[in-house]
XYZ file of C-alpha atoms in Angstrom:
759
model
C 0.002 -0.065 0.134
C 1.107 3.523 -0.881
C -0.102 4.989 2.309
C 1.952 2.539 4.532
C 4.924 3.454 2.253
C 4.705 6.870 3.011
C 4.048 5.939 6.844
C 6.876 4.515 7.166
C 9.040 7.210 5.201
C 8.022 9.831 6.955
C 8.057 8.460 10.215
C 11.837 7.292 9.569
C 12.599 11.047 8.300
C 11.146 12.587 11.095
C 13.103 10.171 13.341
C 16.526 11.069 11.826
C 15.918 14.562 10.577
C 19.625 15.577 10.243
C 20.777 12.733 8.403
C 17.819 13.316 6.064
C 18.887 17.482 5.304
C 22.702 16.315 4.871
C 21.374 13.992 2.457
C 19.737 16.780 0.738
C 22.145 18.822 1.069
C 24.832 16.544 -0.377
C 22.152 16.134 -3.313
C 22.180 19.981 -4.028
C 26.126 20.148 -3.904
C 26.364 17.365 -6.272
C 23.694 18.549 -8.515
C 25.412 22.337 -8.891
C 28.331 20.993 -9.450
C 27.697 18.919 -11.762
C 25.416 21.517 -13.542
C 28.835 23.440 -13.397
C 31.242 20.833 -14.889
C 29.039 19.368 -17.457
C 26.022 21.695 -17.836
C 25.114 23.337 -20.903
C 23.327 26.147 -22.249
C 19.794 26.777 -23.054
C 19.098 26.612 -26.930
C 16.186 27.606 -28.944
C 15.689 25.178 -31.560
C 12.107 26.253 -33.231
C 12.124 23.198 -35.576
C 10.308 20.553 -35.567
C 10.187 17.089 -38.281
C 8.419 17.212 -41.372
C 7.900 21.073 -41.277
C 8.602 22.935 -44.661
C 10.452 25.125 -42.703
C 12.638 22.328 -41.381
C 13.361 21.482 -45.231
C 14.225 25.000 -45.954
C 17.172 25.383 -42.865
C 18.143 21.350 -44.081
C 18.939 22.866 -47.557
C 20.481 26.010 -46.294
C 22.763 23.941 -44.325
C 23.949 21.950 -47.593
C 24.700 25.037 -49.343
C 26.766 26.066 -46.476
C 25.666 29.824 -47.128
C 25.891 31.335 -43.524
C 21.962 31.947 -43.348
C 22.040 28.733 -41.003
C 23.938 30.620 -38.297
C 23.230 33.322 -35.912
C 22.622 36.891 -36.817
C 22.645 40.696 -35.358
C 21.908 43.793 -36.169
C 23.126 47.266 -35.786
C 21.195 50.216 -36.540
C 22.155 53.532 -35.928
C 20.788 56.758 -37.059
C 23.038 60.263 -36.458
C 22.486 62.543 -33.117
C 21.762 65.190 -35.182
C 18.134 65.603 -35.988
C 19.116 66.985 -39.688
C 21.748 65.079 -40.818
C 21.391 61.883 -43.122
C 24.289 59.721 -44.111
C 23.669 60.743 -47.621
C 25.311 64.080 -46.870
C 27.021 64.136 -43.602
C 30.805 63.091 -43.979
C 31.523 62.650 -40.040
C 28.445 60.443 -39.671
C 29.366 58.340 -42.744
C 32.947 57.667 -41.166
C 31.471 56.953 -37.832
C 29.695 54.081 -39.520
C 32.394 53.080 -40.952
C 34.492 52.917 -37.591
C 31.789 50.875 -36.253
C 31.331 48.246 -39.124
C 34.935 48.007 -38.712
C 35.087 47.321 -34.991
C 32.198 44.855 -35.239
C 33.880 43.282 -37.653
C 36.787 42.720 -35.300
C 34.854 40.842 -32.689
C 35.342 37.414 -31.921
C 33.484 34.678 -33.996
C 31.926 37.257 -36.683
C 32.270 35.418 -39.921
C 30.910 39.231 -41.677
C 29.029 41.943 -41.774
C 27.157 44.349 -44.665
C 29.099 47.707 -45.019
C 26.152 50.553 -45.741
C 29.399 52.939 -45.591
C 31.175 51.432 -48.394
C 27.466 51.169 -50.401
C 26.984 54.877 -49.916
C 30.391 55.211 -51.233
C 29.632 53.362 -54.204
C 26.300 55.315 -54.708
C 23.476 55.890 -52.735
C 20.671 53.651 -54.783
C 22.803 50.787 -54.419
C 22.616 51.499 -50.533
C 19.200 51.766 -50.029
C 18.483 48.856 -52.592
C 20.625 46.758 -50.471
C 18.284 47.752 -47.833
C 21.282 49.032 -45.894
C 20.509 52.507 -45.456
C 17.030 53.804 -45.507
C 15.334 55.915 -48.237
C 15.656 58.899 -46.452
C 19.073 58.529 -45.768
C 18.498 58.791 -41.401
C 19.213 55.157 -40.394
C 21.637 52.612 -41.452
C 21.839 48.785 -40.626
C 25.047 46.512 -40.194
C 24.178 43.039 -40.200
C 26.614 40.982 -38.465
C 26.932 37.037 -39.327
C 27.602 34.351 -36.570
C 28.294 30.547 -36.627
C 25.633 28.228 -35.474
C 24.828 28.466 -32.093
C 26.782 25.578 -30.964
C 30.007 27.447 -31.733
C 28.702 30.776 -29.712
C 28.498 31.558 -25.868
C 27.185 34.365 -24.144
C 30.455 35.800 -24.202
C 29.641 37.180 -28.001
C 26.567 39.130 -27.155
C 28.710 40.649 -24.100
C 31.376 41.338 -26.294
C 29.096 42.796 -28.725
C 27.010 44.995 -26.332
C 30.085 45.983 -24.399
C 31.328 47.236 -28.130
C 28.163 49.366 -28.466
C 28.368 51.108 -25.063
C 32.155 51.805 -25.791
C 30.788 53.497 -29.732
C 28.105 55.085 -27.802
C 30.911 57.260 -25.833
C 33.133 58.275 -28.870
C 31.318 58.527 -32.400
C 28.375 60.766 -33.238
C 25.570 58.045 -33.517
C 22.338 56.413 -31.836
C 23.336 52.661 -31.612
C 20.991 50.639 -30.877
C 21.021 46.307 -31.320
C 19.005 43.530 -31.926
C 19.042 40.314 -33.744
C 18.637 36.737 -32.612
C 22.047 36.611 -31.074
C 20.230 38.456 -28.540
C 17.049 35.773 -28.463
C 19.729 33.023 -27.978
C 22.258 34.554 -25.163
C 19.984 36.996 -23.238
C 19.624 36.084 -19.278
C 15.769 34.942 -19.376
C 13.761 36.344 -16.633
C 12.938 34.674 -13.469
C 15.620 35.917 -10.803
C 13.678 38.672 -9.309
C 10.686 37.287 -10.422
C 11.483 34.243 -8.078
C 12.299 36.559 -5.138
C 9.228 38.213 -5.191
C 7.547 34.751 -5.671
C 9.381 33.591 -2.335
C 8.782 36.630 -0.536
C 5.000 36.617 -0.786
C 4.399 33.139 -0.052
C 6.288 33.447 2.825
C 3.736 36.446 3.882
C 0.808 34.380 2.983
C 2.262 31.615 5.123
C 2.904 33.150 7.848
C -0.337 34.651 8.079
C -1.842 31.259 7.428
C -0.089 29.758 10.129
C 0.878 32.346 12.657
C 4.345 31.079 12.878
C 7.635 31.898 11.565
C 9.004 28.225 11.994
C 5.853 26.637 9.928
C 6.231 29.188 7.404
C 9.924 29.343 7.020
C 9.596 25.212 6.621
C 7.602 25.099 2.876
C 10.146 28.069 1.688
C 13.128 26.038 2.749
C 11.896 22.972 1.079
C 11.040 24.520 -1.733
C 14.223 26.346 -2.324
C 16.041 23.072 -2.007
C 14.030 21.086 -4.398
C 14.624 23.913 -6.786
C 18.147 24.300 -6.572
C 18.154 20.332 -7.506
C 15.751 20.657 -10.312
C 17.055 23.500 -12.083
C 20.325 22.063 -11.503
C 19.388 18.762 -13.086
C 18.031 20.696 -15.337
C 21.250 22.565 -16.879
C 22.941 18.806 -16.754
C 19.968 18.010 -19.138
C 20.786 21.238 -21.020
C 24.625 19.540 -21.472
C 23.133 16.269 -23.533
C 20.605 17.803 -25.424
C 18.661 21.440 -26.273
C 16.692 22.741 -23.426
C 14.627 25.718 -24.674
C 15.490 28.937 -22.870
C 12.131 29.142 -21.449
C 12.118 25.790 -19.387
C 14.256 27.339 -16.874
C 11.702 30.274 -16.282
C 8.783 27.893 -16.364
C 10.371 25.198 -13.919
C 10.924 27.737 -11.452
C 7.368 29.063 -11.866
C 6.007 25.843 -11.688
C 8.440 24.239 -8.930
C 8.101 27.086 -6.451
C 4.387 27.099 -6.773
C 3.598 23.148 -6.782
C 6.516 22.798 -3.923
C 5.306 25.228 -1.488
C 1.533 24.124 -2.282
C 2.741 20.315 -1.631
C 4.134 21.268 1.821
C 1.403 22.943 2.514
C -1.093 20.261 2.745
C 1.579 17.749 4.699
C 2.280 20.772 7.272
C -1.068 21.531 7.422
C -1.935 17.524 8.152
C 0.919 17.206 10.305
C -0.477 20.378 12.879
C -3.550 18.820 12.925
C -2.297 15.253 14.264
C 0.048 17.491 16.856
C -3.061 19.108 18.238
C -4.595 15.940 18.745
C -1.419 14.923 21.012
C 0.448 12.731 19.012
C 4.043 12.507 19.213
C 5.922 14.551 16.416
C 7.520 11.545 14.653
C 4.430 9.556 14.587
C 2.245 13.171 13.496
C 4.804 13.462 10.388
C 4.522 10.038 9.375
C 0.809 9.984 9.386
C 0.554 13.730 7.759
C 3.052 12.020 4.804
C 0.692 8.987 4.767
C -2.549 10.814 4.401
C -2.103 14.249 2.605
C 1.537 13.001 0.552
C -0.724 10.364 -0.954
C -2.366 13.257 -2.926
C 1.114 15.063 -3.160
C 2.418 12.199 -5.255
C -0.660 11.434 -7.408
C -1.083 15.089 -8.355
C 2.584 15.319 -8.823
C 2.220 12.158 -11.326
C -0.504 13.527 -12.598
C 1.355 16.875 -13.716
C 4.322 14.707 -14.908
C 2.504 12.816 -17.036
C 0.527 15.785 -18.635
C 3.468 17.734 -19.286
C 4.891 14.542 -20.844
C 2.239 14.035 -23.109
C 3.169 17.032 -25.105
C 5.141 14.474 -26.956
C 2.202 13.653 -28.920
C 2.897 16.898 -30.648
C 6.278 15.790 -32.106
C 7.854 18.947 -31.682
C 11.325 18.317 -29.946
C 11.677 21.565 -27.927
C 8.356 21.319 -26.654
C 9.186 17.529 -25.709
C 12.652 18.780 -24.029
C 11.357 21.625 -22.340
C 8.288 19.244 -20.734
C 10.832 16.654 -19.571
C 12.944 19.460 -17.613
C 10.150 20.713 -16.260
C 8.849 17.645 -15.195
C 12.062 16.834 -13.507
C 11.499 20.092 -11.107
C 8.041 18.777 -10.072
C 9.001 15.493 -9.238
C 12.093 16.697 -6.837
C 9.606 18.585 -4.990
C 7.539 15.658 -4.719
C 10.322 13.651 -3.580
C 11.343 16.549 -1.286
C 7.844 16.806 -0.183
C 8.026 13.473 1.368
C 11.519 13.287 2.586
C 12.725 16.571 3.458
C 9.738 18.324 4.548
C 9.111 15.259 7.278
C 12.455 15.930 8.301
C 12.070 19.676 9.117
C 9.195 18.979 10.944
C 10.987 16.341 13.143
C 13.438 19.027 13.719
C 10.842 21.364 14.576
C 9.748 18.932 17.132
C 6.366 20.115 19.062
C 6.745 24.017 18.352
C 4.666 23.597 15.173
C 1.753 22.800 17.229
C 1.844 25.983 18.813
C 0.961 29.719 16.594
C 3.823 32.186 17.411
C 2.904 35.284 19.335
C 1.568 37.316 16.365
C -0.718 34.215 15.807
C -2.188 34.560 19.139
C -2.664 38.202 19.055
C -4.530 37.624 15.563
C -6.429 35.062 16.820
C -7.252 37.059 19.924
C -8.255 40.074 17.947
C -10.994 37.608 15.941
C -12.951 36.600 18.864
C -12.538 39.865 21.341
C -15.372 41.423 22.959
C -16.040 44.752 22.824
C -13.717 47.251 24.649
C -11.259 43.735 25.525
C -9.308 41.613 24.813
C -10.752 38.006 24.799
C -9.215 35.852 27.213
C -5.908 34.008 26.241
C -7.355 30.503 25.467
C -6.517 29.637 22.210
C -9.215 27.759 19.964
C -8.779 25.056 17.836
C -6.245 25.849 15.003
C -8.901 26.966 11.987
C -11.763 26.664 13.813
C -13.110 29.980 13.367
C -11.850 30.094 9.387
C -13.988 26.191 9.023
C -17.056 27.451 10.992
C -17.283 30.399 8.215
C -16.428 27.946 5.349
C -19.182 25.843 6.673
C -21.714 28.516 6.740
C -20.973 29.465 2.976
C -20.790 25.448 1.933
C -23.909 25.088 3.573
C -25.477 28.105 1.839
C -24.246 27.014 -1.275
C -25.409 23.648 -0.684
C -28.914 24.630 0.156
C -29.188 26.568 -3.303
C -27.540 24.560 -5.555
C -29.207 25.588 -8.561
C -28.692 28.933 -9.041
C -24.867 29.044 -8.001
C -23.916 26.029 -10.012
C -25.686 28.097 -13.184
C -24.169 31.550 -12.619
C -20.643 30.178 -12.056
C -20.609 28.142 -14.784
C -22.443 31.084 -17.029
C -19.634 33.408 -15.710
C -16.490 31.128 -16.913
C -18.734 29.969 -20.260
C -18.746 33.938 -20.593
C -15.098 34.557 -19.700
C -14.505 31.619 -21.670
C -15.880 33.081 -25.124
C -12.612 35.285 -26.311
C -10.715 31.944 -27.247
C -12.799 31.829 -29.963
C -10.678 34.818 -31.348
C -7.485 33.189 -30.224
C -4.541 33.906 -32.675
C -1.234 31.910 -32.213
C 2.268 33.103 -33.192
C 5.706 34.815 -31.353
C 5.757 38.059 -30.025
C 8.621 39.335 -31.613
C 11.379 42.297 -30.399
C 8.408 45.073 -31.038
C 6.499 43.539 -28.052
C 9.907 44.144 -25.479
C 9.540 47.405 -23.650
C 11.225 50.628 -24.903
C 13.577 50.306 -22.230
C 15.659 47.788 -24.128
C 17.740 48.219 -26.923
C 16.244 45.099 -29.151
C 12.946 47.217 -28.598
C 14.651 50.513 -30.294
C 16.266 48.556 -32.604
C 12.924 47.011 -34.171
C 11.548 50.294 -33.930
C 14.616 52.133 -35.680
C 14.633 49.475 -38.737
C 10.598 49.445 -39.024
C 10.749 52.796 -39.371
C 13.392 53.180 -42.210
C 12.856 50.091 -44.029
C 9.523 48.643 -43.189
C 7.915 46.177 -40.775
C 8.392 43.133 -42.658
C 12.686 43.839 -42.590
C 12.439 42.701 -38.633
C 11.150 39.184 -40.106
C 12.666 38.321 -43.180
C 11.875 34.989 -45.234
C 14.529 32.954 -46.462
C 13.146 30.718 -49.389
C 15.957 28.281 -50.252
C 15.742 26.444 -53.492
C 17.145 23.386 -55.102
C 17.067 24.002 -59.166
C 18.292 20.550 -60.206
C 16.929 19.527 -63.493
C 15.787 23.317 -64.290
C 18.182 25.978 -64.496
C 15.518 28.345 -65.460
C 13.363 28.222 -62.236
C 15.235 30.765 -60.539
C 14.045 33.756 -62.259
C 10.733 32.477 -62.467
C 10.846 32.251 -58.975
C 12.275 35.374 -57.973
C 9.674 37.145 -60.163
C 6.899 35.189 -58.902
C 7.883 35.987 -55.075
C 8.665 39.768 -55.910
C 5.042 40.081 -57.751
C 3.266 38.858 -54.328
C 1.285 41.594 -52.660
C 2.730 40.338 -49.534
C 6.309 40.825 -50.283
C 8.082 44.121 -50.068
C 11.334 43.435 -51.686
C 13.829 40.510 -52.446
C 17.559 40.742 -51.926
C 19.767 39.806 -54.107
C 20.176 35.705 -54.866
C 22.881 33.748 -53.468
C 23.704 30.605 -54.976
C 25.970 27.899 -53.634
C 28.510 26.594 -56.596
C 28.978 23.496 -54.945
C 25.060 22.489 -54.772
C 23.761 24.745 -56.856
C 21.193 25.849 -54.046
C 19.904 28.819 -54.133
C 18.682 31.238 -51.319
C 16.507 34.182 -51.310
C 16.169 36.607 -48.732
C 12.501 37.783 -49.201
C 11.045 40.892 -46.724
C 7.400 40.764 -46.091
C 5.085 44.070 -46.323
C 3.961 43.187 -42.256
C 5.643 42.603 -38.877
C 6.584 39.095 -37.933
C 3.675 38.662 -35.410
C 1.107 39.789 -37.959
C -1.474 37.433 -39.149
C -0.659 38.721 -42.544
C 2.410 37.733 -42.716
C 1.450 33.911 -41.813
C -1.322 34.535 -44.688
C 1.771 35.456 -46.930
C 4.104 32.421 -45.743
C 0.818 30.129 -46.188
C 0.283 31.871 -49.865
C 4.131 31.100 -51.086
C 3.580 27.951 -50.227
C 0.446 26.863 -51.727
C 0.634 29.159 -54.657
C 3.423 31.041 -54.964
C 6.282 28.465 -54.948
C 4.155 25.411 -56.855
C 3.402 27.649 -59.849
C 6.755 29.329 -60.426
C 8.171 25.504 -60.016
C 5.937 23.625 -61.951
C 5.572 19.775 -62.305
C 9.651 19.977 -62.885
C 12.156 18.206 -60.358
C 13.048 21.476 -58.651
C 11.558 22.036 -55.311
C 11.342 25.465 -52.801
C 10.708 25.287 -49.382
C 10.078 28.939 -47.046
C 12.138 29.218 -44.264
C 13.468 31.434 -41.854
C 12.136 32.166 -38.218
C 9.325 33.389 -38.741
C 8.058 30.470 -40.836
C 9.477 28.748 -38.387
C 7.328 29.698 -35.575
C 4.065 29.772 -38.104
C 4.633 25.961 -38.630
C 5.280 25.069 -35.345
C 2.140 27.091 -34.452
C -0.014 25.358 -36.683
C 1.326 21.769 -35.794
C 0.677 22.654 -32.085
C -2.833 23.489 -33.192
C -3.487 20.641 -34.780
C -2.277 18.107 -32.313
C -3.799 19.841 -29.533
C -6.921 18.142 -29.529
C -5.363 14.868 -29.798
C -3.383 16.180 -26.448
C -6.621 17.357 -24.712
C -8.828 14.260 -25.137
C -5.339 11.761 -24.129
C -5.222 14.415 -21.182
C -8.651 13.621 -20.271
C -9.084 10.393 -20.290
C -5.822 9.684 -18.384
C -7.119 12.080 -15.478
C -10.655 10.566 -15.728
C -9.341 7.123 -15.157
C -6.620 7.698 -12.605
C -9.676 9.789 -10.509
C -12.103 6.945 -10.946
C -9.372 4.717 -9.520
C -8.665 6.770 -6.491
C -12.215 7.779 -5.734
C -14.162 4.372 -6.874
C -16.830 6.629 -8.929
C -17.779 7.327 -12.530
C -19.513 10.775 -12.296
C -17.151 12.260 -9.738
C -14.325 12.030 -12.636
C -16.056 13.273 -14.976
C -17.753 15.983 -13.088
C -13.745 17.040 -12.265
C -12.910 16.787 -15.981
C -15.563 19.166 -17.063
C -14.802 21.935 -14.279
C -11.321 21.474 -15.132
C -12.001 22.543 -18.653
C -14.122 25.717 -17.510
C -11.371 26.609 -15.225
C -8.718 26.113 -17.791
C -11.101 27.544 -20.669
C -11.822 30.546 -18.727
C -7.855 31.220 -18.254
C -7.221 31.135 -22.034
C -10.421 33.577 -22.687
C -8.831 36.112 -20.764
C -5.236 35.652 -22.048
C -6.892 36.452 -25.011
C -8.212 39.599 -23.812
C -5.441 41.108 -22.161
C -2.596 39.978 -24.526
C -4.255 40.004 -27.845
C -7.296 43.073 -26.974
C -4.673 44.434 -24.927
C -7.361 44.757 -21.588
C -5.640 45.377 -18.978
C -2.569 44.838 -20.517
C -0.895 47.928 -19.007
C -1.017 46.747 -15.480
C 1.337 44.036 -16.375
C 3.568 45.956 -18.377
C 2.339 45.097 -21.828
C 2.750 47.805 -24.194
C 1.579 46.554 -27.407
C -0.729 43.614 -28.029
C 0.571 40.330 -29.300
C -0.445 36.990 -30.496
C -0.361 33.683 -27.856
C 2.928 32.294 -28.195
C 2.095 28.904 -30.658
C 3.040 26.148 -27.554
C 1.988 28.054 -24.623
C -1.796 26.851 -25.017
C -0.494 23.329 -24.708
C 1.887 23.882 -22.175
C -0.692 25.679 -20.265
C -3.243 22.813 -20.458
C -0.710 20.219 -19.244
C 0.623 21.916 -16.110
C -2.719 23.301 -15.196
C -4.607 20.182 -15.446
C -2.389 18.716 -13.411
C -2.131 21.592 -10.721
C -5.953 21.143 -10.714
C -5.797 17.790 -9.598
C -4.041 19.002 -6.513
C -6.913 20.777 -5.370
C -9.223 17.950 -6.706
C -7.960 14.828 -4.752
C -6.954 17.146 -1.666
C -10.647 18.216 -1.304
C -12.571 15.158 -2.632
C -10.104 12.655 -0.708
C -11.811 14.947 2.480
C -15.310 14.518 1.127
C -15.110 10.798 0.491
C -13.759 10.289 4.229
C -16.616 12.129 5.466
C -18.695 10.198 2.858
C -17.582 6.460 4.056
C -17.717 7.456 7.767
C -21.346 8.850 7.652
C -23.015 7.473 4.144
C -24.749 10.995 4.347
C -23.718 12.489 1.329
C -24.921 16.623 2.362
C -22.837 16.539 5.802
C -19.719 15.006 3.750
C -19.872 17.971 1.307
C -20.059 20.863 3.990
C -17.647 19.092 6.046
C -15.041 17.958 3.618
C -15.195 21.158 1.802
C -15.152 23.244 4.542
C -12.375 21.379 6.338
C -10.312 22.020 3.340
C -11.329 25.458 2.151
C -8.727 27.081 4.440
C -5.431 24.916 2.971
C -6.971 25.106 -0.494
C -7.422 28.821 -0.246
C -4.231 29.474 0.953
C -2.273 26.998 -1.254
C -4.082 29.068 -4.578
C -2.791 32.321 -3.172
C 1.281 31.185 -2.496
C 0.596 30.058 -6.034
C -1.319 33.057 -7.602
C 1.473 35.090 -5.476
C 4.434 33.214 -7.504
C 2.517 32.952 -10.678
C 1.738 36.709 -10.793
C 5.460 37.922 -10.082
C 6.120 36.109 -13.467
C 3.254 38.356 -15.030
C 5.513 41.348 -14.486
C 8.587 39.978 -16.112
C 9.497 41.989 -19.151
C 9.148 38.957 -21.734
C 5.495 38.672 -23.139
C 6.019 34.939 -23.065
C 6.592 34.874 -19.225
C 4.156 36.984 -18.872
C 1.553 35.092 -20.789
C 2.765 31.675 -18.765
C 2.579 33.597 -15.281
C -0.777 35.496 -15.893
C -2.388 32.104 -17.245
C -1.614 30.144 -14.552
C -2.548 32.695 -11.945
C -5.918 33.199 -13.491
C -6.642 29.731 -13.902
C -5.166 28.643 -10.247
C -7.375 31.200 -8.944
C -10.509 30.642 -10.937
C -9.972 26.888 -10.013
C -9.762 27.714 -6.059
C -12.486 29.988 -5.650
C -15.446 29.755 -8.043
C -14.536 25.932 -9.117
C -13.442 24.394 -5.937
C -15.758 26.833 -3.586
C -19.091 26.996 -5.544
C -19.317 24.756 -8.384
C -17.992 21.506 -6.678
C -20.379 21.612 -3.567
C -23.545 22.825 -5.981
C -23.061 19.738 -8.317
C -22.103 17.275 -5.768
C -25.319 18.720 -3.880
C -27.038 17.783 -7.108
C -26.118 14.624 -7.539
C -26.696 13.294 -4.171
C -25.507 10.017 -3.738
C -24.817 8.881 -7.326
C -21.799 10.990 -6.704
C -20.492 7.513 -5.319
C -21.942 5.442 -8.238
C -19.973 2.805 -9.274
C -20.941 -0.139 -11.454
C -20.322 -3.675 -9.579
C -18.901 -5.332 -12.501
C -16.474 -2.206 -12.873
C -15.870 -2.338 -9.288
C -14.302 -5.359 -9.313
C -12.475 -5.157 -12.202
C -10.538 -1.941 -11.279
C -7.143 -2.636 -9.127
C -7.154 -1.850 -5.641
C -3.376 -0.414 -4.698
C -1.145 2.075 -4.816
C -3.340 4.727 -7.219
C -6.922 3.320 -5.773
C -8.203 4.191 -2.160
C -9.668 1.644 -0.015
C -10.517 0.874 3.363
C -7.359 -0.354 4.588
C -5.443 2.928 3.852
C -7.376 4.117 7.214
C -5.870 1.458 9.420
C -2.131 1.994 7.240
C -2.100 5.129 9.074
C -3.698 4.526 12.454
C -7.377 5.780 11.829
C -10.254 4.298 12.953
C -11.909 1.827 10.397
C -14.688 3.037 8.423
C -18.089 1.217 6.831
C -17.766 0.720 3.255
C -20.047 1.960 0.619
C -22.611 0.089 0.013
C -24.407 1.901 -2.796
C -21.795 1.123 -5.752
């Protein structure tokens, strides 16, 4: 039995706390050392097998044109408002010096030469896209080798050079390009600190004790250190995307503190009953730890299920986040009981501030109440009991009203558009954003997201001329750069600039039109072939694939969750209701994300300076994570309801007692998660904002409207049929580590309870 194993594990850790804590210290140290010695840098490889953009990348790599490497661009304009590069010799000289210094940087393969093009003739410079038509803006394009040969030091060298030249040259210098995207430090450090501080404050208010508040934080820090260090080691073996550490930290802190809170709350209950701290810790791990293991396993399986999308960077990113979640589960059932054992009986007492707060809550007018402490959380439980009882007495209006509210919040999902926020969505404080705006102003918005068409003209020498003419004639294309042909392979590459920005829907339409109409018409039925690549095309392709695979993924996760909950609660309607309610909360979160990021509603509150599409891979990631996290509350709450129903056989009181008995812990846990996730919603990167706001919104809705309104209302309406299970199915379902049965109570020392008779 899982409960018996957890009982022994928790009790042993509590009896030998310093051994367990020392083991975790050693594990954390070894993980950090391994990360330093063998870890790799996170790499974004937004490709997937079978995509047209991937075929284009393979052709470009065969040709060795340099288009497969990393790029940066240095965008400059004279400081004198009236000056232009056409007529200002000092600005032109400064531009030539800047280009020369950039070319000397380590690993730079080559640069464009706007000053040289100006000397050759202004029209040449403009045609080459090096100087704007008005002569005010010039671009030095910098070519690097592929990402595997570069590091953050290359980005630092370019940035340092820009800082030095800004003080020496009469130019405004801004920088951007995918070198910044690949090696800029991801958001996270400050957000993690803000989240930890907010979580500590909520824990202190919940428990009224500094010791009780510190234990979940300490456990989460240990787990996060080991998990993120292991993720770094994984990056030395395969390409781990740059969002993985941020998302891992976000989810790891949230679930780690939540899991610890569940176990700690049950531990304090046992201490209040007079149990020895070691025994209390063992029973807490056996009872609250089982939902933790189940919920953590559900999160991991849901995230790993993203492999169905067949997008490698998403699969590896999910694996990396899963490592952090698994580490938190392991810490919850080993390190936390060790902390509980080391703390001893002190956790049974509220701190001084907690006692004062409770006295103030129960004082009589004009004086403090007597210094007798009520049972822990009794006032809160009574308040929740009244609320749940009220909902249970009026289930129809509450069920209809809450469901209608969530369905209304879900409606914006109908307008969901996936894409990739470009540098134009970054704050103006970032040089990438300023460079983006200068390029868009001088050359058009599409210059920030060029497409690269790779063509193999084998057997049809005239196809390139037809191809260039057809592409240039497309209304979505602003200009076509001169064709580059590799002599060894004959492969040609055309860099084309759309009329619209990379994140504009019209750009995706242009890419689709090139593939389905323009290129096939130009090539005909001959042996030649051509593919559309580039960053904008790759992200468009990934977005389409994830959108196509999302229904299958959702169906798989729903089926898995239904089966697991059926095993846990020996019921059909309880897991079916859980699946439907979770869909409602996640749908509402999606709708709010669309309203904020695509429509701009309230975007200023989180520092969003422009509307952006939803990042293509975020809906699938959010669904996987949120469905797993919602199982935390589902299992924790329904386990209590079932306990009461098994004990009494009366559905109504079981709902009231079960929900009210867990409401304080669930709301505290939800507040912690919301605080942690919202701390990431104010980060600079729009993708991080989406993860933070989406997770925070869904958890808030799930823990309030769903758990405290819809669950008691629907369970009241269903009555005893909540726990209906056909006898033939009951005989088929296994009993053991996943399923609950009456021996679980015996394994934790609880009084035996009668079996259900209405299966």
